[in-house]
Short mmCIF file of C-alpha atoms in Angstrom, two decimals:
data_model
loop_
_atom_site.label_atom_id
_atom_site.label_comp_id
_atom_site.label_asym_id
_atom_site.label_seq_id
_atom_site.Cartn_x
_atom_site.Cartn_y
_atom_site.Cartn_z
CA MET F 1 159.33 81.00 100.00
CA LYS F 2 156.65 82.72 97.96
CA LYS F 3 155.47 86.16 98.93
CA GLU F 4 151.86 85.04 99.45
CA GLU F 5 152.96 82.57 102.13
CA PHE F 6 153.82 85.53 104.36
CA ARG F 7 150.32 86.93 104.22
CA MET F 8 148.43 86.77 107.49
CA LYS F 9 145.05 85.10 107.39
CA LYS F 10 142.11 87.18 108.51
CA GLU F 11 141.31 86.34 112.11
CA ILE F 12 137.82 85.27 113.10
CA LYS F 13 136.45 84.66 116.60
CA VAL F 14 134.64 81.34 116.81
CA LYS F 15 132.66 79.67 119.58
CA TYR F 16 133.50 75.97 119.87
CA SER F 17 134.72 73.48 122.47
CA LYS F 18 138.50 73.35 122.52
CA ILE F 19 138.79 69.80 123.74
CA GLY F 20 140.68 66.80 122.42
CA ASN F 21 137.94 65.49 120.17
CA MET F 22 138.02 65.36 116.39
CA GLY F 23 134.47 66.66 115.98
CA ASP F 24 135.22 69.84 117.94
CA LEU F 25 138.71 70.37 116.54
CA LEU F 26 137.39 70.15 113.00
CA ASN F 27 136.56 73.81 113.53
CA GLU F 28 140.22 74.74 113.50
CA LEU F 29 141.11 72.42 110.62
CA VAL F 30 138.22 73.32 108.33
CA ILE F 31 138.08 77.06 108.98
CA GLU F 32 141.84 77.52 108.69
CA ASP F 33 142.87 74.97 106.05
CA VAL F 34 139.74 74.90 103.88
CA LEU F 35 138.06 78.28 104.37
CA GLY F 36 141.26 80.28 104.85
CA PHE F 37 140.65 82.11 108.14
CA LYS F 38 142.71 82.15 111.33
CA VAL F 39 140.58 80.78 114.17
CA ILE F 40 140.50 82.60 117.49
CA HIS F 41 138.77 80.48 120.12
CA SER F 42 136.18 82.71 121.77
CA ASP F 43 133.36 82.74 124.30
CA ILE F 44 129.69 83.45 123.59
CA TRP F 45 130.09 87.19 124.16
CA LYS F 46 132.91 87.93 121.71
CA SER F 47 132.45 85.29 119.02
CA GLU F 48 131.64 86.43 115.50
CA THR F 49 130.35 83.14 114.16
CA THR F 50 129.17 79.73 115.26
CA ALA F 51 130.66 76.75 113.49
CA ILE F 52 130.78 72.95 113.68
CA GLY F 53 128.90 71.57 116.68
CA SER F 54 125.71 71.95 118.73
CA TYR F 55 126.38 75.44 120.06
CA LEU F 56 123.18 77.36 119.41
CA ARG F 57 121.96 76.70 122.94
CA PHE F 58 124.62 79.08 124.24
CA PHE F 59 123.21 82.04 122.31
CA PHE F 60 119.61 81.80 123.53
CA HIS F 61 117.97 81.98 126.93
CA GLU F 62 114.84 80.14 127.95
CA ASN F 63 111.80 82.28 128.60
CA THR F 64 111.14 81.90 132.32
CA ASN F 65 107.72 83.54 132.59
CA LEU F 66 109.13 87.01 132.18
CA THR F 67 106.79 89.81 131.21
CA THR F 68 107.07 91.12 127.66
CA LYS F 69 108.70 94.30 128.93
CA SER F 70 111.22 92.33 130.96
CA LYS F 71 112.11 90.15 127.97
CA ILE F 72 112.78 93.19 125.84
CA MET F 73 114.97 94.72 128.54
CA LEU F 74 116.86 91.44 128.95
CA LYS F 75 117.58 91.18 125.24
CA LYS F 76 118.85 94.75 125.14
CA LEU F 77 121.00 94.21 128.22
CA TYR F 78 122.70 91.12 126.80
CA GLY F 79 122.99 92.20 123.21
CA GLN F 80 123.63 95.92 123.32
CA PHE F 81 127.40 95.78 123.47
CA GLN F 82 128.01 92.53 121.60
CA PRO F 83 129.09 92.22 117.95
CA PRO F 84 126.72 90.77 115.33
CA LEU F 85 126.62 86.98 115.37
CA GLN F 86 126.71 84.83 112.26
CA ILE F 87 125.14 81.40 112.57
CA TRP F 88 126.92 78.94 110.27
CA SER F 89 126.56 75.17 110.13
CA THR F 90 125.45 74.88 113.74
CA GLY F 91 122.43 73.29 115.42
CA PHE F 92 120.72 72.75 118.72
CA ILE F 93 121.46 69.66 120.81
CA THR F 94 118.10 68.69 122.35
CA TYR F 95 114.42 68.61 121.53
CA SER F 96 112.53 71.29 123.45
CA ASP F 97 109.26 73.19 123.23
CA LYS F 98 110.41 75.96 125.56
CA GLU F 99 110.41 79.50 124.22
CA LEU F 100 113.89 80.83 123.55
CA ILE F 101 115.07 84.41 123.22
CA PRO F 102 118.40 85.47 121.65
CA ILE F 103 121.12 87.09 123.74
CA ARG F 104 122.56 89.01 120.79
CA LYS F 105 121.01 92.14 119.39
CA GLU F 106 121.89 91.17 115.83
CA ILE F 107 121.84 87.57 114.60
CA ASN F 108 122.43 86.68 110.96
CA VAL F 109 121.80 83.15 109.72
CA ALA F 110 124.10 82.00 106.91
CA SER F 111 123.44 78.26 107.20
CA VAL F 112 122.31 75.71 109.77
CA ARG F 113 123.01 72.03 110.36
CA GLY F 114 119.54 70.75 109.46
CA GLU F 115 115.88 71.43 108.84
CA LEU F 116 114.95 70.91 112.48
CA THR F 117 117.24 73.74 113.54
CA ARG F 118 116.13 75.95 110.65
CA LYS F 119 112.47 75.62 111.62
CA ARG F 120 113.22 76.26 115.28
CA LEU F 121 115.19 79.39 114.45
CA GLU F 122 112.36 80.62 112.23
CA LYS F 123 110.05 80.41 115.22
CA ILE F 124 112.53 82.10 117.58
CA LEU F 125 113.48 84.90 115.20
CA ASN F 126 109.95 85.21 113.77
CA LYS F 127 111.08 85.25 110.16
CA GLU F 128 111.50 82.91 107.22
CA LEU F 129 115.00 81.56 106.71
CA ASN F 130 115.86 80.53 103.18
CA VAL F 131 119.33 79.21 104.04
CA PRO F 132 121.34 76.09 103.16
CA THR F 133 121.60 73.17 105.55
CA GLY F 134 124.63 71.06 106.30
CA ASP F 135 127.33 70.41 108.87
CA GLY F 136 130.71 72.04 108.26
CA GLY F 137 132.32 68.66 108.90
CA LEU F 138 131.27 67.75 105.36
CA LEU F 139 134.21 69.87 104.19
CA ALA F 140 136.65 67.45 105.86
CA SER F 141 137.45 65.74 102.56
CA HIS F 142 139.18 68.96 101.42
CA LEU F 143 141.75 68.52 104.20
CA LEU F 144 143.46 65.65 102.36
CA LYS F 145 145.37 65.98 99.11
CA GLY F 146 146.08 63.32 96.54
CA PRO F 147 144.65 59.82 96.07
CA ILE F 148 143.28 57.88 99.04
CA GLU F 149 144.36 54.28 99.56
CA LYS F 150 141.82 52.03 101.23
CA LYS F 151 143.41 50.01 104.05
CA TYR F 152 140.51 48.77 106.16
CA SER F 153 137.27 46.96 105.41
CA ILE F 154 135.51 48.69 108.28
CA GLY F 155 136.26 51.54 110.67
CA ILE F 156 134.71 51.44 114.15
CA ILE F 157 134.34 54.82 115.87
CA PRO F 158 133.20 55.08 119.48
CA HIS F 159 132.15 58.49 120.73
CA PHE F 160 135.01 59.90 122.79
CA ARG F 161 132.88 59.44 125.91
CA GLU F 162 132.61 55.73 125.06
CA LYS F 163 136.19 55.04 123.96
CA ASP F 164 136.93 52.74 126.90
CA GLU F 165 133.85 50.56 126.46
CA LYS F 166 134.80 46.92 125.81
CA ARG F 167 131.90 46.46 123.41
CA PHE F 168 133.81 48.36 120.73
CA LEU F 169 136.83 46.08 121.09
CA GLU F 170 134.47 43.15 120.69
CA LEU F 171 133.29 44.74 117.45
CA LYS F 172 136.86 44.85 116.19
CA GLU F 173 137.20 41.12 116.77
CA ALA F 174 133.94 40.50 114.92
CA TYR F 175 135.14 42.01 111.62
CA ASN F 176 138.11 41.08 109.47
CA ASN F 177 140.54 43.89 108.58
CA SER F 178 138.92 46.36 110.96
CA VAL F 179 140.24 49.35 112.88
CA VAL F 180 138.99 51.14 115.99
CA ILE F 181 139.40 54.89 115.48
CA ASP F 182 140.09 57.01 118.57
CA LEU F 183 138.52 60.46 118.17
CA THR F 184 140.94 61.89 120.74
CA ASP F 185 143.94 61.22 118.49
CA ASP F 186 145.36 63.91 116.21
CA PRO F 187 142.24 65.13 114.34
CA LEU F 188 143.85 65.19 110.90
CA ASN F 189 145.06 61.60 111.38
CA VAL F 190 141.54 60.65 112.43
CA VAL F 191 140.14 62.15 109.23
CA LYS F 192 142.79 60.32 107.19
CA THR F 193 142.06 56.96 108.84
CA ILE F 194 138.32 57.38 108.23
CA SER F 195 139.05 58.06 104.55
CA GLN F 196 140.99 54.77 104.35
CA CYS F 197 137.96 52.67 105.37
CA GLU F 198 135.49 50.99 103.03
CA VAL F 199 132.62 51.46 105.50
CA ILE F 200 132.20 53.17 108.88
CA ILE F 201 130.12 52.43 111.97
CA SER F 202 130.11 55.16 114.59
CA SER F 203 128.34 56.28 117.73
CA ALA F 204 129.75 59.80 117.20
CA LEU F 205 127.95 62.13 114.81
CA HIS F 206 131.10 63.53 113.26
CA GLY F 207 132.44 60.07 112.58
CA LEU F 208 129.39 59.65 110.34
CA ILE F 209 129.65 63.14 108.85
CA VAL F 210 133.32 62.78 107.91
CA ALA F 211 132.46 59.43 106.33
CA ASP F 212 129.72 61.20 104.33
CA SER F 213 132.29 63.77 103.26
CA PHE F 214 134.31 61.01 101.58
CA GLY F 215 131.27 59.15 100.25
CA ILE F 216 131.85 56.23 102.61
CA PRO F 217 128.75 54.16 103.54
CA ASN F 218 128.15 54.35 107.26
CA LYS F 219 125.78 53.44 110.06
CA ARG F 220 125.06 54.99 113.43
CA LEU F 221 125.68 52.93 116.57
CA ILE F 222 123.88 53.40 119.88
CA TYR F 223 125.31 52.07 123.12
CA THR F 224 125.50 54.15 126.32
CA ASN F 225 123.81 57.30 127.64
CA ASN F 226 127.17 59.07 127.94
CA LEU F 227 126.56 61.39 125.00
CA LEU F 228 125.17 64.89 125.50
CA GLY F 229 121.70 65.52 124.17
CA ASP F 230 118.78 63.28 123.30
CA GLY F 231 119.54 62.34 119.71
CA TYR F 232 118.34 65.67 118.29
CA LYS F 233 121.66 66.44 116.62
CA PHE F 234 121.55 63.19 114.62
CA ASP F 235 117.94 63.78 113.55
CA ASP F 236 118.75 67.40 112.74
CA TYR F 237 121.71 66.52 110.52
CA TYR F 238 119.76 63.92 108.54
CA SER F 239 116.72 66.21 108.24
CA GLY F 240 118.91 68.33 105.97
CA PHE F 241 118.99 65.37 103.56
CA ASN F 242 115.26 64.77 104.05
CA ILE F 243 115.93 61.25 105.30
CA LYS F 244 115.67 59.21 108.45
CA VAL F 245 118.32 56.63 109.15
CA ASP F 246 118.26 53.37 111.05
CA SER F 247 120.75 52.91 113.86
CA PHE F 248 122.10 49.74 115.44
CA ASP F 249 121.81 49.33 119.21
CA LEU F 250 124.93 47.59 120.50
CA ASN F 251 123.00 46.44 123.55
CA ASN F 252 121.23 44.00 121.28
CA PRO F 253 122.85 40.73 120.14
CA GLY F 254 124.70 40.51 116.86
CA ASN F 255 126.40 43.13 114.70
CA PRO F 256 125.48 44.84 111.42
CA THR F 257 127.01 43.19 108.37
CA ILE F 258 129.03 45.18 105.87
CA ASN F 259 126.40 44.48 103.21
CA GLU F 260 123.67 45.78 105.52
CA ILE F 261 125.64 48.98 106.08
CA ILE F 262 126.12 49.53 102.35
CA ASP F 263 122.54 48.62 101.41
CA GLY F 264 121.05 50.84 104.11
CA TYR F 265 123.13 53.92 103.27
CA LYS F 266 120.85 56.73 102.04
CA VAL F 267 123.09 59.82 101.70
CA THR F 268 124.01 60.48 98.07
CA GLU F 269 127.18 61.94 96.60
CA THR F 270 125.13 64.56 94.75
CA GLN F 271 123.57 65.78 98.00
CA VAL F 272 126.92 65.93 99.78
CA GLU F 273 128.67 67.84 97.01
CA ALA F 274 125.83 70.36 96.86
CA LYS F 275 126.05 70.93 100.60
CA LYS F 276 129.83 71.32 100.47
CA GLY F 277 129.47 74.08 97.90
CA ALA F 278 126.73 75.85 99.83
CA LEU F 279 128.65 75.65 103.12
CA TYR F 280 131.82 76.99 101.54
CA LYS F 281 130.00 79.88 99.90
CA SER F 282 127.86 80.80 102.91
CA PHE F 283 130.71 81.04 105.43
CA THR F 284 131.62 84.61 104.49
CA LYS F 285 128.06 85.86 103.97
CA TYR F 286 127.96 87.97 107.15
CA LEU F 287 131.65 88.31 107.98
#
């Protein structure tokens, strides 16, 4: 065994949801296997950086008609003894016009998920943010080594809160050589299966993002109201590409054809590769 294999990775405290869902567990895979840090799952008070997911809401409080003096005191109370926070790759989860105030004394923005989040943070922090946009899930393609063999014509990905809905099994029957991908399976296997598909349809944001990472045409599905948020995270992600995408509502009759998915795909390989480089570089900016 080589000497460098014994070296300990630098530990970093990260706020994310440690649940059995590929989108959340990408934090561990990407930060450890791609970026080279040891992830320590942390709460909002001890975390050093945000990462993949809609976690910014945890680091800001709504202004509830407090006086200016009270707001200043509240910020000092919450942030005085907390370490600096780096914001990387993260976004908000809902649309809101409520005033937000940070709970950390020092917040440094390295990158954000999309333009919607960047503009909201500019308003909250009262400063211009010239930072890259992109979701850290775009680095998922770096998790796999060697050539990728395509096995499926289409991959169908229900959000993990919709995995038991029969409509997705009906989709599988509607397409030849299809596979339903369970986001609660081993996350690396999920990434690998996505990479083996010619096209992807998904009601989960990170099913779409991982597909983008591999340059796989994809389309968003809408079905139930089980997902958290109001669609902001999807709009935020695509705002970073300066595009709006059409989704397919599974409550309507019919299904999108593979040609429709390919023809309607707007994310380019050039954009994705640029974001991968910017995300990789920006991760250590404030660490």
